mmCIF file of C-alpha atoms in Angstrom:
data_model
loop_
_atom_site.group_PDB
_atom_site.id
_atom_site.type_symbol
_atom_site.label_atom_id
_atom_site.label_comp_id
_atom_site.label_asym_id
_atom_site.label_seq_id
_atom_site.Cartn_x
_atom_site.Cartn_y
_atom_site.Cartn_z
ATOM 1 C CA MET O 1 23.007 -11.798 50.405
ATOM 2 C CA VAL O 2 23.579 -8.344 48.538
ATOM 3 C CA LYS O 3 25.528 -10.160 46.056
ATOM 4 C CA ARG O 4 23.311 -12.987 45.834
ATOM 5 C CA ARG O 5 20.726 -10.401 44.839
ATOM 6 C CA ARG O 6 23.221 -9.053 42.538
ATOM 7 C CA TYR O 7 23.534 -12.436 40.513
ATOM 8 C CA ALA O 8 19.932 -13.073 40.366
ATOM 9 C CA GLY O 9 19.037 -9.806 38.963
ATOM 10 C CA ALA O 10 22.034 -10.299 36.507
ATOM 11 C CA ALA O 11 20.304 -13.644 35.259
ATOM 12 C CA LEU O 12 16.988 -12.346 35.133
ATOM 13 C CA ALA O 13 18.523 -9.433 32.835
ATOM 14 C CA VAL O 14 20.303 -11.641 30.675
ATOM 15 C CA LEU O 15 16.787 -14.214 30.441
ATOM 16 C CA LEU O 16 14.659 -11.244 29.272
ATOM 17 C CA THR O 17 16.825 -9.975 26.678
ATOM 18 C CA VAL O 18 17.163 -14.026 25.264
ATOM 19 C CA LEU O 19 13.310 -13.929 25.300
ATOM 20 C CA THR O 20 13.241 -9.943 23.693
ATOM 21 C CA ALA O 21 15.248 -11.490 20.922
ATOM 22 C CA LEU O 22 13.498 -14.581 20.023
ATOM 23 C CA ALA O 23 10.049 -12.279 20.210
ATOM 24 C CA ALA O 24 11.422 -9.956 17.953
ATOM 25 C CA ALA O 25 13.124 -12.899 15.427
ATOM 26 C CA PRO O 26 10.912 -13.100 12.038
ATOM 27 C CA ALA O 27 8.490 -16.020 11.683
ATOM 28 C CA GLY O 28 10.179 -18.871 10.874
ATOM 29 C CA ALA O 29 13.231 -17.794 11.142
ATOM 30 C CA SER O 30 16.319 -20.192 12.571
ATOM 31 C CA GLY O 31 20.239 -19.295 12.783
ATOM 32 C CA HIS O 32 21.184 -17.769 9.862
ATOM 33 C CA HIS O 33 18.001 -18.721 8.053
ATOM 34 C CA ARG O 34 16.229 -15.773 6.106
ATOM 35 C CA PRO O 35 12.463 -15.384 6.962
ATOM 36 C CA PRO O 36 10.313 -16.854 4.034
ATOM 37 C CA PRO O 37 9.573 -14.193 0.478
ATOM 38 C CA THR O 38 6.127 -12.801 1.219
ATOM 39 C CA VAL O 39 5.728 -10.745 -2.244
ATOM 40 C CA HIS O 40 5.916 -13.035 -5.368
ATOM 41 C CA PRO O 41 8.317 -11.857 -8.170
ATOM 42 C CA GLY O 42 5.626 -11.169 -10.447
ATOM 43 C CA LEU O 43 4.466 -8.763 -8.537
ATOM 44 C CA ARG O 44 7.660 -6.622 -7.561
ATOM 45 C CA PRO O 45 7.504 -4.668 -10.592
ATOM 46 C CA HIS O 46 4.071 -3.485 -10.059
ATOM 47 C CA LEU O 47 3.754 -3.103 -6.448
ATOM 48 C CA ALA O 48 3.224 0.739 -6.043
ATOM 49 C CA ALA O 49 2.468 0.665 -2.299
ATOM 50 C CA HIS O 50 2.989 -2.379 0.403
ATOM 51 C CA TYR O 51 1.916 -2.339 3.859
ATOM 52 C CA ASP O 52 2.667 -5.513 6.241
ATOM 53 C CA PHE O 53 2.619 -3.060 9.783
ATOM 54 C CA GLU O 54 6.206 -4.516 10.823
ATOM 55 C CA HIS O 55 8.027 -1.464 9.438
ATOM 56 C CA PRO O 56 7.059 1.512 11.431
ATOM 57 C CA VAL O 57 8.449 4.867 10.210
ATOM 58 C CA ARG O 58 11.653 5.514 12.439
ATOM 59 C CA GLY O 59 10.583 7.686 15.302
ATOM 60 C CA ASN O 60 7.005 8.156 14.477
ATOM 61 C CA PRO O 61 5.179 4.199 15.298
ATOM 62 C CA GLY O 62 1.767 6.309 14.345
ATOM 63 C CA ARG O 63 3.077 5.714 11.070
ATOM 64 C CA GLU O 64 3.837 2.589 8.659
ATOM 65 C CA ARG O 65 6.624 2.585 6.119
ATOM 66 C CA ASP O 66 5.665 1.523 2.494
ATOM 67 C CA ARG O 67 7.414 -1.276 1.475
ATOM 68 C CA GLY O 68 6.482 -0.476 -2.595
ATOM 69 C CA PHE O 69 8.274 1.232 -4.795
ATOM 70 C CA SER O 70 6.620 4.784 -4.652
ATOM 71 C CA GLY O 71 7.462 5.216 -0.439
ATOM 72 C CA THR O 72 4.058 6.451 0.367
ATOM 73 C CA ASP O 73 4.499 6.225 4.013
ATOM 74 C CA ILE O 74 0.431 6.117 5.725
ATOM 75 C CA ASP O 75 -1.222 6.835 9.058
ATOM 76 C CA LEU O 76 -2.380 4.842 11.561
ATOM 77 C CA VAL O 77 -5.433 7.121 12.236
ATOM 78 C CA GLY O 78 -7.013 7.326 15.495
ATOM 79 C CA GLY O 79 -5.260 4.534 17.534
ATOM 80 C CA GLY O 80 -1.456 4.834 16.271
ATOM 81 C CA ALA O 81 0.773 2.752 17.080
ATOM 82 C CA GLN O 82 -2.050 0.860 19.395
ATOM 83 C CA MET O 83 -3.402 -0.664 16.504
ATOM 84 C CA ARG O 84 -0.335 -2.687 15.748
ATOM 85 C CA ALA O 85 -1.987 -6.620 16.579
ATOM 86 C CA PRO O 86 0.323 -9.415 17.321
ATOM 87 C CA ASP O 87 -1.603 -11.604 14.733
ATOM 88 C CA GLY O 88 0.060 -11.849 11.671
ATOM 89 C CA ALA O 89 -2.029 -13.254 8.391
ATOM 90 C CA HIS O 90 0.015 -16.241 7.456
ATOM 91 C CA ARG O 91 3.619 -17.730 7.794
ATOM 92 C CA GLY O 92 5.391 -14.866 6.412
ATOM 93 C CA SER O 93 3.891 -12.550 9.300
ATOM 94 C CA ARG O 94 4.029 -11.308 12.979
ATOM 95 C CA THR O 95 2.007 -8.389 13.168
ATOM 96 C CA SER O 96 -1.425 -7.006 11.313
ATOM 97 C CA LEU O 97 -3.506 -3.967 11.682
ATOM 98 C CA GLN O 98 -6.439 -3.546 14.088
ATOM 99 C CA VAL O 99 -8.834 -0.995 12.439
ATOM 100 C CA GLY O 100 -12.669 -0.568 13.808
ATOM 101 C CA GLN O 101 -15.369 1.837 15.091
ATOM 102 C CA VAL O 102 -14.337 3.058 18.590
ATOM 103 C CA THR O 103 -17.526 4.910 20.078
ATOM 104 C CA PRO O 104 -20.558 2.688 18.272
ATOM 105 C CA ASP O 105 -23.380 4.666 20.611
ATOM 106 C CA ALA O 106 -22.230 8.302 19.891
ATOM 107 C CA ALA O 107 -21.648 10.769 17.499
ATOM 108 C CA GLY O 108 -17.777 10.923 16.750
ATOM 109 C CA ASN O 109 -14.975 10.774 15.003
ATOM 110 C CA ASP O 110 -12.744 8.485 16.746
ATOM 111 C CA ASP O 111 -12.921 5.132 14.399
ATOM 112 C CA TRP O 112 -9.244 3.695 13.889
ATOM 113 C CA LYS O 113 -8.471 3.261 9.875
ATOM 114 C CA ALA O 114 -5.481 4.154 7.851
ATOM 115 C CA GLY O 115 -4.148 6.139 4.845
ATOM 116 C CA VAL O 116 -2.809 9.022 3.661
ATOM 117 C CA TYR O 117 -4.590 12.248 2.227
ATOM 118 C CA SER O 118 -3.592 15.454 0.075
ATOM 119 C CA ALA O 119 -6.250 17.627 -1.503
ATOM 120 C CA SER O 120 -3.654 18.422 -4.014
ATOM 121 C CA GLY O 121 -3.102 14.921 -5.022
ATOM 122 C CA VAL O 122 -0.254 12.652 -3.560
ATOM 123 C CA PRO O 123 2.874 12.954 -5.704
ATOM 124 C CA THR O 124 4.149 9.525 -4.699
ATOM 125 C CA LEU O 125 1.083 7.731 -6.120
ATOM 126 C CA ASN O 126 1.606 8.716 -9.548
ATOM 127 C CA ALA O 127 1.761 5.220 -10.629
ATOM 128 C CA PHE O 128 -2.160 5.235 -10.580
ATOM 129 C CA ASN O 129 -2.303 8.507 -12.632
ATOM 130 C CA ALA O 130 -3.629 7.877 -16.034
ATOM 131 C CA VAL O 131 -3.219 4.183 -15.663
ATOM 132 C CA ARG O 132 -4.745 1.303 -17.405
ATOM 133 C CA GLY O 133 -5.311 -1.143 -14.633
ATOM 134 C CA THR O 134 -4.483 -1.491 -10.841
ATOM 135 C CA THR O 135 -5.177 -4.304 -8.363
ATOM 136 C CA VAL O 136 -6.236 -4.331 -4.700
ATOM 137 C CA MET O 137 -5.018 -7.131 -2.591
ATOM 138 C CA GLY O 138 -4.475 -8.179 1.033
ATOM 139 C CA TRP O 139 -5.360 -10.344 3.890
ATOM 140 C CA PHE O 140 -8.909 -9.435 5.989
ATOM 141 C CA LYS O 141 -10.023 -11.029 9.434
ATOM 142 C CA MET O 142 -13.195 -9.812 10.445
ATOM 143 C CA THR O 143 -13.151 -9.206 14.124
ATOM 144 C CA GLY O 144 -16.500 -7.631 15.562
ATOM 145 C CA GLN O 145 -19.638 -6.083 14.183
ATOM 146 C CA ASN O 146 -19.992 -5.778 10.853
ATOM 147 C CA PRO O 147 -21.223 -3.489 9.334
ATOM 148 C CA SER O 148 -21.427 -0.746 12.224
ATOM 149 C CA PRO O 149 -23.673 1.343 13.779
ATOM 150 C CA ASN O 150 -24.087 4.868 11.810
ATOM 151 C CA THR O 151 -22.992 7.719 13.826
ATOM 152 C CA ASN O 152 -23.627 9.992 11.170
ATOM 153 C CA THR O 153 -27.437 9.279 11.706
ATOM 154 C CA ALA O 154 -29.910 9.962 14.544
ATOM 155 C CA ALA O 155 -31.519 6.852 14.520
ATOM 156 C CA PRO O 156 -29.837 4.568 16.827
ATOM 157 C CA ASP O 157 -30.676 1.223 14.888
ATOM 158 C CA ASP O 158 -29.089 2.765 11.998
ATOM 159 C CA LEU O 159 -26.295 0.826 10.226
ATOM 160 C CA TYR O 160 -23.714 2.040 7.765
ATOM 161 C CA GLY O 161 -24.640 0.539 4.263
ATOM 162 C CA ALA O 162 -20.984 -0.261 3.516
ATOM 163 C CA ILE O 163 -17.702 -2.115 4.981
ATOM 164 C CA GLY O 164 -14.680 -0.345 4.210
ATOM 165 C CA LEU O 165 -11.429 -2.530 3.261
ATOM 166 C CA ALA O 166 -8.827 -0.975 1.291
ATOM 167 C CA GLY O 167 -8.648 1.259 -1.880
ATOM 168 C CA VAL O 168 -6.769 3.991 -3.798
ATOM 169 C CA LEU O 169 -8.636 7.500 -3.712
ATOM 170 C CA SER O 170 -9.794 9.337 -7.205
ATOM 171 C CA GLY O 171 -7.659 12.394 -8.081
ATOM 172 C CA ASP O 172 -11.043 14.397 -7.312
ATOM 173 C CA SER O 173 -11.517 12.449 -3.629
ATOM 174 C CA ASP O 174 -12.776 14.201 -0.513
ATOM 175 C CA GLY O 175 -11.392 11.112 1.175
ATOM 176 C CA HIS O 176 -14.687 9.135 0.129
ATOM 177 C CA GLY O 177 -14.657 9.010 -3.574
ATOM 178 C CA VAL O 178 -12.617 6.235 -5.243
ATOM 179 C CA ARG O 179 -10.500 4.838 -8.060
ATOM 180 C CA ALA O 180 -10.138 1.367 -7.409
ATOM 181 C CA LEU O 181 -11.991 -0.068 -4.214
ATOM 182 C CA LEU O 182 -12.324 -3.426 -2.452
ATOM 183 C CA GLU O 183 -15.245 -3.353 0.014
ATOM 184 C CA LEU O 184 -18.158 -4.389 1.069
ATOM 185 C CA ILE O 185 -21.272 -2.850 0.435
ATOM 186 C CA ASN O 186 -25.127 -2.720 -0.202
ATOM 187 C CA VAL O 187 -26.139 -4.080 -3.523
ATOM 188 C CA ASN O 188 -30.007 -4.066 -4.138
ATOM 189 C CA GLY O 189 -30.501 -4.012 -0.624
ATOM 190 C CA GLU O 190 -28.082 -7.040 0.626
ATOM 191 C CA LEU O 191 -24.336 -6.078 1.268
ATOM 192 C CA ARG O 192 -22.010 -7.926 -0.889
ATOM 193 C CA LEU O 193 -18.190 -8.234 -1.197
ATOM 194 C CA VAL O 194 -17.152 -6.057 -4.009
ATOM 195 C CA ALA O 195 -14.373 -4.735 -6.202
ATOM 196 C CA LEU O 196 -15.721 -0.908 -7.085
ATOM 197 C CA GLY O 197 -13.858 0.884 -9.692
ATOM 198 C CA ARG O 198 -14.118 4.768 -11.411
ATOM 199 C CA ARG O 199 -12.211 5.664 -14.333
ATOM 200 C CA ILE O 200 -12.869 9.181 -14.928
ATOM 201 C CA ASP O 201 -12.784 11.452 -12.045
ATOM 202 C CA GLY O 202 -16.470 12.823 -11.085
ATOM 203 C CA ALA O 203 -17.815 10.172 -13.753
ATOM 204 C CA ALA O 204 -19.755 6.974 -12.998
ATOM 205 C CA SER O 205 -18.529 3.679 -10.934
ATOM 206 C CA GLN O 206 -18.632 0.345 -11.768
ATOM 207 C CA THR O 207 -19.390 -2.292 -9.336
ATOM 208 C CA PHE O 208 -18.635 -5.758 -9.465
ATOM 209 C CA ALA O 209 -20.263 -7.862 -6.744
ATOM 210 C CA ALA O 210 -19.534 -11.399 -5.104
ATOM 211 C CA SER O 211 -22.765 -13.692 -5.725
ATOM 212 C CA GLN O 212 -21.973 -15.646 -2.363
ATOM 213 C CA ASP O 213 -22.901 -14.332 0.869
ATOM 214 C CA TRP O 214 -20.453 -12.239 2.227
ATOM 215 C CA ARG O 215 -20.342 -13.890 5.848
ATOM 216 C CA THR O 216 -19.916 -17.116 4.097
ATOM 217 C CA LEU O 217 -16.307 -15.330 2.679
ATOM 218 C CA LEU O 218 -15.781 -13.499 5.634
ATOM 219 C CA PRO O 219 -16.440 -15.594 8.510
ATOM 220 C CA PRO O 220 -15.557 -14.148 11.881
ATOM 221 C CA ASP O 221 -11.922 -14.924 13.349
ATOM 222 C CA ARG O 222 -10.820 -16.073 10.256
ATOM 223 C CA TRP O 223 -7.817 -15.063 8.231
ATOM 224 C CA VAL O 224 -9.019 -14.208 4.307
ATOM 225 C CA PHE O 225 -6.802 -13.516 1.176
ATOM 226 C CA LEU O 226 -8.830 -11.249 -1.181
ATOM 227 C CA ALA O 227 -8.279 -9.738 -4.598
ATOM 228 C CA ALA O 228 -9.861 -7.161 -6.578
ATOM 229 C CA THR O 229 -8.574 -6.327 -10.183
ATOM 230 C CA PHE O 230 -9.565 -3.558 -12.414
ATOM 231 C CA ASP O 231 -8.659 -3.660 -16.299
ATOM 232 C CA PHE O 232 -9.475 0.221 -17.068
ATOM 233 C CA ASP O 233 -9.272 -0.396 -20.732
ATOM 234 C CA SER O 234 -11.394 -3.177 -21.108
ATOM 235 C CA GLY O 235 -13.775 -2.743 -18.391
ATOM 236 C CA GLU O 236 -13.531 -6.170 -16.655
ATOM 237 C CA MET O 237 -13.287 -6.314 -13.199
ATOM 238 C CA ALA O 238 -12.667 -9.555 -10.743
ATOM 239 C CA LEU O 239 -12.761 -10.711 -7.444
ATOM 240 C CA TYR O 240 -10.763 -13.564 -5.601
ATOM 241 C CA ARG O 241 -10.737 -15.081 -2.441
ATOM 242 C CA ASN O 242 -7.945 -17.388 -0.971
ATOM 243 C CA GLY O 243 -6.299 -17.518 -4.429
ATOM 244 C CA ARG O 244 -9.446 -18.775 -6.554
ATOM 245 C CA PRO O 245 -11.842 -16.087 -8.689
ATOM 246 C CA LEU O 246 -14.916 -15.691 -7.490
ATOM 247 C CA ASP O 247 -18.544 -15.984 -9.581
ATOM 248 C CA GLY O 248 -20.156 -12.133 -9.552
ATOM 249 C CA PHE O 249 -22.337 -9.484 -11.476
ATOM 250 C CA TYR O 250 -22.029 -6.109 -12.618
ATOM 251 C CA THR O 251 -24.345 -3.836 -11.371
ATOM 252 C CA VAL O 252 -24.520 -1.149 -13.417
ATOM 253 C CA ALA O 253 -25.733 -1.516 -16.925
ATOM 254 C CA GLY O 254 -24.519 0.297 -20.243
ATOM 255 C CA ASP O 255 -21.063 1.908 -20.268
ATOM 256 C CA PRO O 256 -20.340 3.542 -16.983
ATOM 257 C CA TRP O 257 -16.372 3.718 -17.711
ATOM 258 C CA ASP O 258 -16.925 5.499 -21.231
ATOM 259 C CA LEU O 259 -15.306 2.871 -23.314
ATOM 260 C CA SER O 260 -16.736 3.265 -26.337
ATOM 261 C CA GLY O 261 -14.338 5.405 -27.993
ATOM 262 C CA PRO O 262 -10.551 4.614 -29.319
ATOM 263 C CA GLY O 263 -7.985 3.233 -26.633
ATOM 264 C CA PRO O 264 -6.014 2.130 -24.990
ATOM 265 C CA HIS O 265 -8.524 3.631 -22.540
ATOM 266 C CA ARG O 266 -7.273 4.604 -18.737
ATOM 267 C CA THR O 267 -7.930 6.702 -15.608
ATOM 268 C CA SER O 268 -8.105 10.565 -15.625
ATOM 269 C CA ALA O 269 -4.485 11.985 -15.322
ATOM 270 C CA THR O 270 -4.582 13.342 -12.115
ATOM 271 C CA ASP O 271 -2.806 11.745 -8.594
ATOM 272 C CA PRO O 272 -4.972 10.129 -6.086
ATOM 273 C CA ARG O 273 -5.881 12.038 -3.487
ATOM 274 C CA GLY O 274 -4.494 9.065 -1.286
ATOM 275 C CA ILE O 275 -5.153 6.133 -0.288
ATOM 276 C CA LYS O 276 -7.956 4.462 2.682
ATOM 277 C CA ILE O 277 -7.907 1.641 4.615
ATOM 278 C CA GLY O 278 -10.833 0.634 6.845
ATOM 279 C CA GLY O 279 -13.383 3.287 6.282
ATOM 280 C CA SER O 280 -13.553 6.289 4.321
ATOM 281 C CA PHE O 281 -11.891 10.007 5.116
ATOM 282 C CA PRO O 282 -8.264 9.248 5.971
ATOM 283 C CA GLN O 283 -7.608 12.706 6.605
ATOM 284 C CA ASN O 284 -9.711 11.921 9.892
ATOM 285 C CA THR O 285 -12.715 14.574 9.204
ATOM 286 C CA ARG O 286 -15.108 12.029 9.629
ATOM 287 C CA GLU O 287 -16.480 8.849 10.545
ATOM 288 C CA GLY O 288 -17.450 6.716 7.495
ATOM 289 C CA ASN O 289 -18.055 2.897 7.059
ATOM 290 C CA PRO O 290 -15.687 1.313 9.524
ATOM 291 C CA CYS O 291 -14.163 -2.346 9.669
ATOM 292 C CA ASN O 292 -14.344 -4.014 12.611
ATOM 293 C CA CYS O 293 -11.617 -6.371 11.665
ATOM 294 C CA ARG O 294 -7.584 -6.744 11.073
ATOM 295 C CA MET O 295 -5.915 -6.209 7.742
ATOM 296 C CA ASP O 296 -2.272 -7.964 6.756
ATOM 297 C CA SER O 297 -0.157 -7.342 4.042
ATOM 298 C CA LEU O 298 -2.095 -5.177 2.095
ATOM 299 C CA MET O 299 -1.037 -4.524 -1.929
ATOM 300 C CA PHE O 300 -1.478 -1.982 -4.493
ATOM 301 C CA LEU O 301 -0.371 -2.697 -7.797
ATOM 302 C CA ASP O 302 -0.521 -0.542 -11.215
ATOM 303 C CA ARG O 303 -1.920 -3.233 -12.962
ATOM 304 C CA ALA O 304 -4.600 -5.531 -13.324
ATOM 305 C CA VAL O 305 -2.867 -8.852 -12.820
ATOM 306 C CA ASP O 306 -3.918 -12.261 -13.818
ATOM 307 C CA ALA O 307 -5.653 -15.205 -11.995
ATOM 308 C CA ALA O 308 -2.288 -17.088 -12.089
ATOM 309 C CA LEU O 309 -0.674 -14.267 -10.534
ATOM 310 C CA VAL O 310 -3.186 -13.850 -7.938
ATOM 311 C CA ARG O 311 -3.127 -17.814 -7.042
ATOM 312 C CA ALA O 312 0.512 -17.363 -6.979
ATOM 313 C CA GLN O 313 0.734 -14.761 -4.180
ATOM 314 C CA TYR O 314 -1.406 -16.996 -2.023
ATOM 315 C CA ARG O 315 0.379 -20.084 -2.383
ATOM 316 C CA LEU O 316 3.663 -18.453 -1.879
ATOM 317 C CA VAL O 317 2.997 -17.521 1.872
ATOM 318 C CA THR O 318 0.525 -20.080 2.482
ATOM 319 C CA HIS O 319 2.611 -23.217 0.589
ATOM 320 C CA LYS O 320 -0.861 -24.835 -0.284
ATOM 321 C CA ALA O 321 -2.846 -25.077 -3.075
ATOM 322 C CA ALA O 322 -5.749 -22.241 -3.069
ATOM 323 C CA GLU O 323 -8.674 -23.277 -1.903
ATOM 324 C CA GLU O 324 -11.824 -24.908 -4.280
#
């Protein structure tokens, strides 16, 4: 009887080992086949930071390793390793990042978000210092109430005026102000998907807002690929959904980026103070504009890529033409 139990225990151990190995195998992997590529070759030279949320820092699963050339690791703020969700956005992904508001009915600072912050600037983000263009792109899925209840005011029915997605902070940021940001924000009394950019630290920003209803662009429980491009030299901005450009409009009249003088025009010659993902204040000092959502394959590029490359990246990981 003892020997039989030992054999049964050994068989169970082998079965568990096999199941664990299968679960750990990359999506689509079989035998010696390599996992499918997840970054288009045309993007790689400009991919300063890239987070797929499948590469925790060794010995610290509450941090995510940068797959871009800058090597800017980020913190998973609030929930640490618990924020890794077994829900890949595309065929080459297994894991995404869950962010969101934790306590909607009380003042606090426990929201789940991600990023990095330094009041003296983040040296590894030097690619965004005096840069002529930037792109922010990634996959997003709405998983709860958005926008969230505003825990910084006393009114119980007050909601935040924005939903934070992902962006690069400015060189003088307190954890909220940005150089290039993809988010949803109130525009003339209506929440809209926007690209928000600031060329000069402390100066005015410009916003390019999508014309289409944000709830149509980001329906609940559905992965969507978004991109925002910022050409700080020409003043042009663009938004894309699933590889296709979105109709939109600029919200600030005149010349908020001060492009009237001779070019080329670049951002301030300062290192960004960090990256924010899923809300503001990645240094975890305050809750601000949380997003109840999942994110995957976030990319921050030191160039305003063109429409063809945005579409190519979408098609690479989906193997289908961009949606009309």
